[in-house]
Amino acid sequence: MTSDLWQPFVLPSGLQLPNRFVLAPMTTYSSLPDGNISPDELPYLTRRAQGGFGTVTTAACCVHRSGWAFNGQWACWD
C-alpha cells in the first residue's frame, strides 16, 4: 500500500525510521587527497538529508587503506 510508505519502520536492530523512503548512495568523488571529506561535501550532504527520507545512504567509504578503490573516495580507517 502506498500509505505504508509514510509509516515508521523499525529495523531489526530496533532503530526506528520515520518512514520507508531511502535515499540511495551517490558517489561524488569529493574527498580531499588524504580521504577526508571536502568542505564542499558537507553542505551537499545536509541538503540531501533534509529531503524527508527515512534514511540517507552516503557514498562509499574506505575502511582500510588497502581497500581504497578510487581517487576521491572517502576514507574512515582512523
Short mmCIF file of C-alpha atoms in Angstrom, two decimals:
data_model
loop_
_atom_site.label_atom_id
_atom_site.label_comp_id
_atom_site.label_asym_id
_atom_site.label_seq_id
_atom_site.Cartn_x
_atom_site.Cartn_y
_atom_site.Cartn_z
CA MET A 1 0.00 0.00 0.00
CA THR A 2 1.21 3.48 -0.80
CA SER A 3 0.12 4.78 2.60
CA ASP A 4 2.55 2.35 4.29
CA LEU A 5 5.47 4.24 2.75
CA TRP A 6 4.86 7.14 5.13
CA GLN A 7 4.56 4.95 8.23
CA PRO A 8 7.51 4.49 10.63
CA PHE A 9 9.62 1.40 10.05
CA VAL A 10 11.60 -0.45 12.72
CA LEU A 11 14.84 -2.16 11.65
CA PRO A 12 15.83 -5.50 13.24
CA SER A 13 18.33 -3.57 15.39
CA GLY A 14 15.44 -1.64 16.94
CA LEU A 15 16.25 1.63 15.18
CA GLN A 16 13.03 3.33 14.09
CA LEU A 17 12.96 5.23 10.81
CA PRO A 18 10.31 7.95 10.35
CA ASN A 19 9.19 6.48 7.01
CA ARG A 20 10.18 3.86 4.44
CA PHE A 21 11.81 6.16 1.88
CA VAL A 22 15.53 5.52 1.39
CA LEU A 23 17.84 7.86 -0.48
CA ALA A 24 20.33 5.73 -2.38
CA PRO A 25 24.08 6.42 -2.21
CA MET A 26 25.71 8.60 -4.83
CA THR A 27 29.46 8.67 -5.38
CA THR A 28 30.65 12.25 -5.75
CA TYR A 29 34.44 11.73 -5.85
CA SER A 30 34.65 14.58 -3.36
CA SER A 31 37.22 13.64 -0.76
CA LEU A 32 40.46 15.50 -0.25
CA PRO A 33 43.63 13.64 -1.33
CA ASP A 34 44.02 12.23 2.22
CA GLY A 35 40.48 10.79 2.17
CA ASN A 36 38.85 13.42 4.39
CA ILE A 37 35.52 14.78 3.24
CA SER A 38 35.91 18.11 1.47
CA PRO A 39 34.25 21.18 3.00
CA ASP A 40 32.00 21.42 -0.08
CA GLU A 41 30.61 17.94 0.57
CA LEU A 42 29.12 18.74 3.99
CA PRO A 43 26.51 21.27 2.74
CA TYR A 44 25.65 18.84 -0.07
CA LEU A 45 25.01 16.01 2.42
CA THR A 46 23.00 18.33 4.64
CA ARG A 47 20.72 19.29 1.75
CA ARG A 48 20.19 15.63 0.84
CA ALA A 49 19.39 14.71 4.43
CA GLN A 50 16.70 17.38 4.66
CA GLY A 51 14.63 15.78 1.91
CA GLY A 52 12.22 13.93 4.19
CA PHE A 53 13.74 10.48 3.65
CA GLY A 54 13.57 7.85 6.37
CA THR A 55 17.27 7.20 5.87
CA VAL A 56 20.05 8.60 3.72
CA THR A 57 22.92 6.42 2.49
CA THR A 58 26.22 8.19 1.89
CA ALA A 59 28.83 7.39 -0.73
CA ALA A 60 31.33 4.52 -0.46
CA CYS A 61 33.85 4.89 2.35
CA CYS A 62 37.16 3.06 2.50
CA VAL A 63 37.56 1.36 5.91
CA HIS A 64 41.18 0.23 5.38
CA ARG A 65 44.00 1.91 3.47
CA SER A 66 44.48 -1.20 1.29
CA GLY A 67 40.85 -1.00 0.14
CA TRP A 68 40.97 2.47 -1.36
CA ALA A 69 39.13 1.89 -4.64
CA PHE A 70 39.27 5.24 -6.46
CA ASN A 71 40.52 8.81 -6.20
CA GLY A 72 38.02 10.96 -4.35
CA GLN A 73 36.72 8.11 -2.17
CA TRP A 74 36.18 8.95 1.48
CA ALA A 75 38.41 7.20 3.99
CA CYS A 76 37.37 6.31 7.53
CA TRP A 77 40.04 4.00 8.88
CA ASP A 78 41.09 6.33 11.72
#
